[in-house]
Short mmCIF file of C-alpha atoms in Angstrom, two decimals:
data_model
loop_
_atom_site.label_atom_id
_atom_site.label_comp_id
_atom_site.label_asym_id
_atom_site.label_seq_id
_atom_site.Cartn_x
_atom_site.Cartn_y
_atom_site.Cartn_z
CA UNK O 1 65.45 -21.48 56.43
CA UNK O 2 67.78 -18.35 56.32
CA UNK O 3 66.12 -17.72 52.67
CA UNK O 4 62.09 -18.27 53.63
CA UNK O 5 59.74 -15.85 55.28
CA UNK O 6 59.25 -17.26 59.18
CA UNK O 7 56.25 -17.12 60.94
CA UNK O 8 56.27 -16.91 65.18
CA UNK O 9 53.35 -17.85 67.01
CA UNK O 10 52.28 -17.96 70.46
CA UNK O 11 49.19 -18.02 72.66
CA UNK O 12 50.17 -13.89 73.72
CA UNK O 13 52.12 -12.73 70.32
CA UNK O 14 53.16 -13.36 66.58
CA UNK O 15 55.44 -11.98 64.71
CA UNK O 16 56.76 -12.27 61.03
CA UNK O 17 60.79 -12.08 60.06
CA UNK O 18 61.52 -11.85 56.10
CA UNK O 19 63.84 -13.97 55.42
CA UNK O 20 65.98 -14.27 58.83
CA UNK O 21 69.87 -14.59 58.27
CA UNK O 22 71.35 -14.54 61.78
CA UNK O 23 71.18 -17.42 64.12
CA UNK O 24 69.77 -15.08 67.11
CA UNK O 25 67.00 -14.22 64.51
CA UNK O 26 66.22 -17.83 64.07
CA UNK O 27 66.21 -18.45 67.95
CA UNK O 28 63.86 -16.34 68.41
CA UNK O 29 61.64 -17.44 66.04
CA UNK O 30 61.26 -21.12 67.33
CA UNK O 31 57.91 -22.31 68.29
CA UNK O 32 56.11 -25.25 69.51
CA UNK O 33 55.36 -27.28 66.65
CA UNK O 34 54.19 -30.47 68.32
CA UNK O 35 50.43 -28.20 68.37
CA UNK O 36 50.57 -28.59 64.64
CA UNK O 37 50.46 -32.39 64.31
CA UNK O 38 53.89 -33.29 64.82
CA UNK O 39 55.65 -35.72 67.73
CA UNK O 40 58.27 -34.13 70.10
CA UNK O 41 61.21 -35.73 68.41
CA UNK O 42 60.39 -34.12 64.83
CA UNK O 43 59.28 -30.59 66.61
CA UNK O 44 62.67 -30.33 67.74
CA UNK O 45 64.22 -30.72 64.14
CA UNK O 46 61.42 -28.83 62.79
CA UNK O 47 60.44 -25.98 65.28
CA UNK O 48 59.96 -22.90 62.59
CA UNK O 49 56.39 -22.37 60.86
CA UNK O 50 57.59 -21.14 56.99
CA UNK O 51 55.13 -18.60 55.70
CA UNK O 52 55.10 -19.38 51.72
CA UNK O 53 53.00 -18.10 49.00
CA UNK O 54 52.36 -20.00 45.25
CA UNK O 55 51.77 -18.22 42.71
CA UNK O 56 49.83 -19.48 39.64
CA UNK O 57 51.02 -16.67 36.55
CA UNK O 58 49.95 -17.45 32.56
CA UNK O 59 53.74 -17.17 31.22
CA UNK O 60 53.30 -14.90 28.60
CA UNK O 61 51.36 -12.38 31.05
CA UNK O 62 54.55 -12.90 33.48
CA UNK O 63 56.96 -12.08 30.78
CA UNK O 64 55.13 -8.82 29.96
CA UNK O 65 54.61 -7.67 33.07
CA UNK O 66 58.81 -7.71 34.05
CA UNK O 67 59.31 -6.70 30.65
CA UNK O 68 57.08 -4.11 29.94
CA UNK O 69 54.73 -3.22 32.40
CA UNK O 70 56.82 -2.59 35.16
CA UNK O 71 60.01 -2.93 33.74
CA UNK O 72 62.16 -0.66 36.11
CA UNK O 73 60.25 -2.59 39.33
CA UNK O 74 62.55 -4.14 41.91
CA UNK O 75 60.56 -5.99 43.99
CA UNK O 76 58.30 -8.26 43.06
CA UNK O 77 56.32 -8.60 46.22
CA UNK O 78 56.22 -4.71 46.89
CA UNK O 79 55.80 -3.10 43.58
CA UNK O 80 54.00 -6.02 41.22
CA UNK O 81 51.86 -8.45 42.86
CA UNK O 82 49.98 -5.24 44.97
CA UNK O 83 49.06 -3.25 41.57
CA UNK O 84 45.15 -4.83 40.83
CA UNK O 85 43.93 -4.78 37.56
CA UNK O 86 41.43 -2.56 36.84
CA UNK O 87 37.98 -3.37 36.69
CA UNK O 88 34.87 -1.56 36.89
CA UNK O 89 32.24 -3.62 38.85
CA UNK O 90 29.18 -1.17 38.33
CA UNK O 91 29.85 -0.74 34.96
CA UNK O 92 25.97 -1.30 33.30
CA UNK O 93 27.81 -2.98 30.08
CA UNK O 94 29.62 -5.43 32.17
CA UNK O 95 27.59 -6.71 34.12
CA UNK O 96 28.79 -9.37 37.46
CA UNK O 97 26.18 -12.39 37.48
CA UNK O 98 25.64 -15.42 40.41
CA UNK O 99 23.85 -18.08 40.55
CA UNK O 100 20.76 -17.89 43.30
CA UNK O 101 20.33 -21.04 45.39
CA UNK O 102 16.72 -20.57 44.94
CA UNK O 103 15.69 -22.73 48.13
CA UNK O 104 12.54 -22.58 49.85
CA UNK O 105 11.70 -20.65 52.92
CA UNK O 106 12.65 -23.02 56.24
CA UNK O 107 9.79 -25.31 57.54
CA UNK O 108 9.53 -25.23 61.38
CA UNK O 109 6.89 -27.43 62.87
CA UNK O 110 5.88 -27.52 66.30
CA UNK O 111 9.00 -26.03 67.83
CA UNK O 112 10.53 -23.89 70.85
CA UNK O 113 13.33 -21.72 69.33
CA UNK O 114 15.13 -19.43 71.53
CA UNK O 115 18.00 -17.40 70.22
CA UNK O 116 17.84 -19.31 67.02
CA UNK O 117 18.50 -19.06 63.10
CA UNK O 118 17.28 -21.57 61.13
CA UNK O 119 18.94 -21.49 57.43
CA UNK O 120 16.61 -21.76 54.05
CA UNK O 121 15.84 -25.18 52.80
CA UNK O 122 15.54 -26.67 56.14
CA UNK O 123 12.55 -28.96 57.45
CA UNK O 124 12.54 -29.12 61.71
CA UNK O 125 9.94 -30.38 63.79
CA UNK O 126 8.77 -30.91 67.13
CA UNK O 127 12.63 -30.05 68.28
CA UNK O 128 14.17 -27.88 70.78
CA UNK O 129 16.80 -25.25 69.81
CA UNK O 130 18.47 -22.91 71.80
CA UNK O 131 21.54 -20.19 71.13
CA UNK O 132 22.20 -22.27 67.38
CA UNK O 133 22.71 -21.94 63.94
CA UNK O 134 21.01 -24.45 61.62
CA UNK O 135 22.73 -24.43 58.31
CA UNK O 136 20.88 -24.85 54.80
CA UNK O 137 19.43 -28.08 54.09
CA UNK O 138 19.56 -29.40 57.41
CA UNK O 139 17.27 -32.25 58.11
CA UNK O 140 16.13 -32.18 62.08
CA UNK O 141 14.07 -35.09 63.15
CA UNK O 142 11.19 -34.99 65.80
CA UNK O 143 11.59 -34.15 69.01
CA UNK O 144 15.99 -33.17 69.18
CA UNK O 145 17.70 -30.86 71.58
CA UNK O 146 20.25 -28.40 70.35
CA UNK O 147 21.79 -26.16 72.15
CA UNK O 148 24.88 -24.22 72.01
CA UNK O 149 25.50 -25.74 68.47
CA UNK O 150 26.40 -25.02 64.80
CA UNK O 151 24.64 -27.78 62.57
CA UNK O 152 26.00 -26.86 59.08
CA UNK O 153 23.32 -28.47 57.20
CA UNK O 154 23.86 -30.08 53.25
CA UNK O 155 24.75 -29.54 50.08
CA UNK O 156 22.22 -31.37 48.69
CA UNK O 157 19.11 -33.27 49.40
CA UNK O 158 17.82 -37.27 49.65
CA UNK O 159 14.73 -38.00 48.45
CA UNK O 160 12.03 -39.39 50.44
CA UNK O 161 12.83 -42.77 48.55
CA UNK O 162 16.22 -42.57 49.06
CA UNK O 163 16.25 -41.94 52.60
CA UNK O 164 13.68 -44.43 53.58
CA UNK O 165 15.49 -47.16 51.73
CA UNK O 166 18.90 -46.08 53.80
CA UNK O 167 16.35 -46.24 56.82
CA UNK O 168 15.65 -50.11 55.58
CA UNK O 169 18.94 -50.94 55.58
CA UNK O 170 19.84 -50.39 58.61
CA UNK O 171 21.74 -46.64 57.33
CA UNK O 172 21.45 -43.01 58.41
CA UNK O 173 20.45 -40.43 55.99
CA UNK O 174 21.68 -36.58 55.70
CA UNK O 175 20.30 -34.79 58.69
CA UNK O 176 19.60 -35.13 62.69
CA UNK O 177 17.77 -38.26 63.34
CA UNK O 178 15.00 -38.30 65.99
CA UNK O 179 15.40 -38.06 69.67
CA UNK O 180 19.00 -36.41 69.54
CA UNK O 181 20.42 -34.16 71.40
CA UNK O 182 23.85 -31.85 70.09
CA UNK O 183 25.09 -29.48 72.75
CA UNK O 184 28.08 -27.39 72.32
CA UNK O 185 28.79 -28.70 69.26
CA UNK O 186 29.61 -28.22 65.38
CA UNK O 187 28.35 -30.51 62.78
CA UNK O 188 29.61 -30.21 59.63
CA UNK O 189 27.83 -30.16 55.92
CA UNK O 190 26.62 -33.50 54.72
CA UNK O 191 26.98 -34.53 58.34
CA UNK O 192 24.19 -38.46 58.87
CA UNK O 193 23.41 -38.07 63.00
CA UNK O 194 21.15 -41.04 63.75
CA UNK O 195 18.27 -42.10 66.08
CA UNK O 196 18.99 -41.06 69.67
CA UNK O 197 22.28 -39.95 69.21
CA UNK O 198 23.78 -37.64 71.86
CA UNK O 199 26.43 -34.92 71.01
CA UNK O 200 27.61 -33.71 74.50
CA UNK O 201 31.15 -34.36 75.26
CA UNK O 202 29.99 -36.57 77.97
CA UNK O 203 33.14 -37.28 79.55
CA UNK O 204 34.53 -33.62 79.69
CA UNK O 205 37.42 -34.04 77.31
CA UNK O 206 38.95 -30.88 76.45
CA UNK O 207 41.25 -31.79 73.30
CA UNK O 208 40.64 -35.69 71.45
CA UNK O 209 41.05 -36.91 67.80
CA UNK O 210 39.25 -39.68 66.71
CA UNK O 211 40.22 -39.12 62.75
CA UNK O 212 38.92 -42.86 61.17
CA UNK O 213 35.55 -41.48 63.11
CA UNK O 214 35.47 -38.34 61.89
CA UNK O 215 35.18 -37.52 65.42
CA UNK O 216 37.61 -34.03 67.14
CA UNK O 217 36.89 -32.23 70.12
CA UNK O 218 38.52 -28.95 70.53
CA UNK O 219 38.76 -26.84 73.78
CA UNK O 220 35.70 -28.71 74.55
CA UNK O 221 33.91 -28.51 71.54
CA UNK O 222 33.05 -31.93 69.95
CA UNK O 223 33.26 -31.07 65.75
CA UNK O 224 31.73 -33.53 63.45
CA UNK O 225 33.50 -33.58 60.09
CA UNK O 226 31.84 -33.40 57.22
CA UNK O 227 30.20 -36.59 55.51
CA UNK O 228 30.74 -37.98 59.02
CA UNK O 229 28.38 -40.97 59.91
CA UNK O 230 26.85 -41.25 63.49
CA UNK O 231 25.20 -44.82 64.42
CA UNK O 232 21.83 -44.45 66.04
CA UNK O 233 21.81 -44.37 70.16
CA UNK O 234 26.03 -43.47 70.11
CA UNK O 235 26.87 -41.01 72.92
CA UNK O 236 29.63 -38.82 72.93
#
């Protein structure tokens, strides 16, 4: 550890030590790692957070650059990496293209917004939403609450075909389904929310991990991971 770059964080203060060689140094560098994942017993052999950095170089470009380009450069980290190559992004004969998404305007039927955005590509109706963000995409059946709540919407859409054959089967396609209600919440992309589903942290819990769900809840916040599948009428 005396060799890597350490890392010291705390609720009030962080700090950064390169490369640490005295023991002090390392003392005071310890943290809590059991808030990244890890049980007591292995927080106590592991309590420092490394900060590392990869590097992905084309060899031949390395070589030249330690050989030639900055041959008398000492530091690799100070004097190399922080040159930028030079590139003119206004130049007219080298020109910078994207691709546009080219989605439709959003399609809001019959609802109360209040404090709202509502993302391109989506279709809501006859739904409540209040102090949200309603990603692209995003799907919100008839007559859902959502309040307090980031809905991230979809990368891509189901066809009317394909969602009322999920809808056969007994499945949940892409979206909100009717009647539910999300309240200080985050949904992620690609995110299936069925029938009467409700999104409220019922119980109060502050911190809970229900991974094989695809289910967290953060300082309160219940997240729904992305591709995530809700059954209709489930309360959380």
């Amino acid at each position: 550890m005396a060799h890597r770059p350490v890392v010291y964080v705390a609720h009030s203060a962080e700090a950064f030590a390169e490369k640490p060689k005295t023991q002090a140094e390392l003392d005071s560098m310890k943290v809590d790692t059991t808030v990244l994942g890890l049980t007591p017993e292995e927080s106590a052999e592991k309590p420092y957070i490394a900060s590392m950095g990869i590097y992905v170089f084309k060899k031949s470009v390395l070589v030249k650059l330690l050989n030639e380009t900055f041959a008398k450069a000492n530091d690799f980290g100070g004097e190399i990496i922080p040159q930028p190559a030079t590139f003119e992004f206004y130049d007219p004969q080298s020109p910078i293209y994207t691709s546009p998404r080219v989605l439709p305007p959003a399609t809001v039927r019959n609802c109360k917004l209040t404090d709202a955005i509502i993302a391109q590509g989506s279709f809501v109706s006859d739904s409540t939403i209040s102090n949200a963000v309603v990603g692209i995409r995003s799907i919100i059946g008839a007559g859902c609450t959502i309040q307090d709540a980031l809905v991230m919407g979809a990368d891509y859409y189901e066809s009317d075909e394909q969602r009322a054959a999920l809808l056969a089967a007994g499945g949940v396609p892409v979206g909100i389904g009717a009647g539910s209600i999300i309240s200080n919440a985050i949904v992620d992309k690609n995110a299936r929310v069925g029938k009467n589903v409700q999104i409220i942290n019922k119980e109060g819990v502050t911190e809970g991990t229900r991974a094989s769900e695809g289910i967290y809840i953060r300082s309160g916040i219940v997240v729904i991971a992305k591709g995530t599948t809700v059954p209709d009428n489930s309360i959380i």
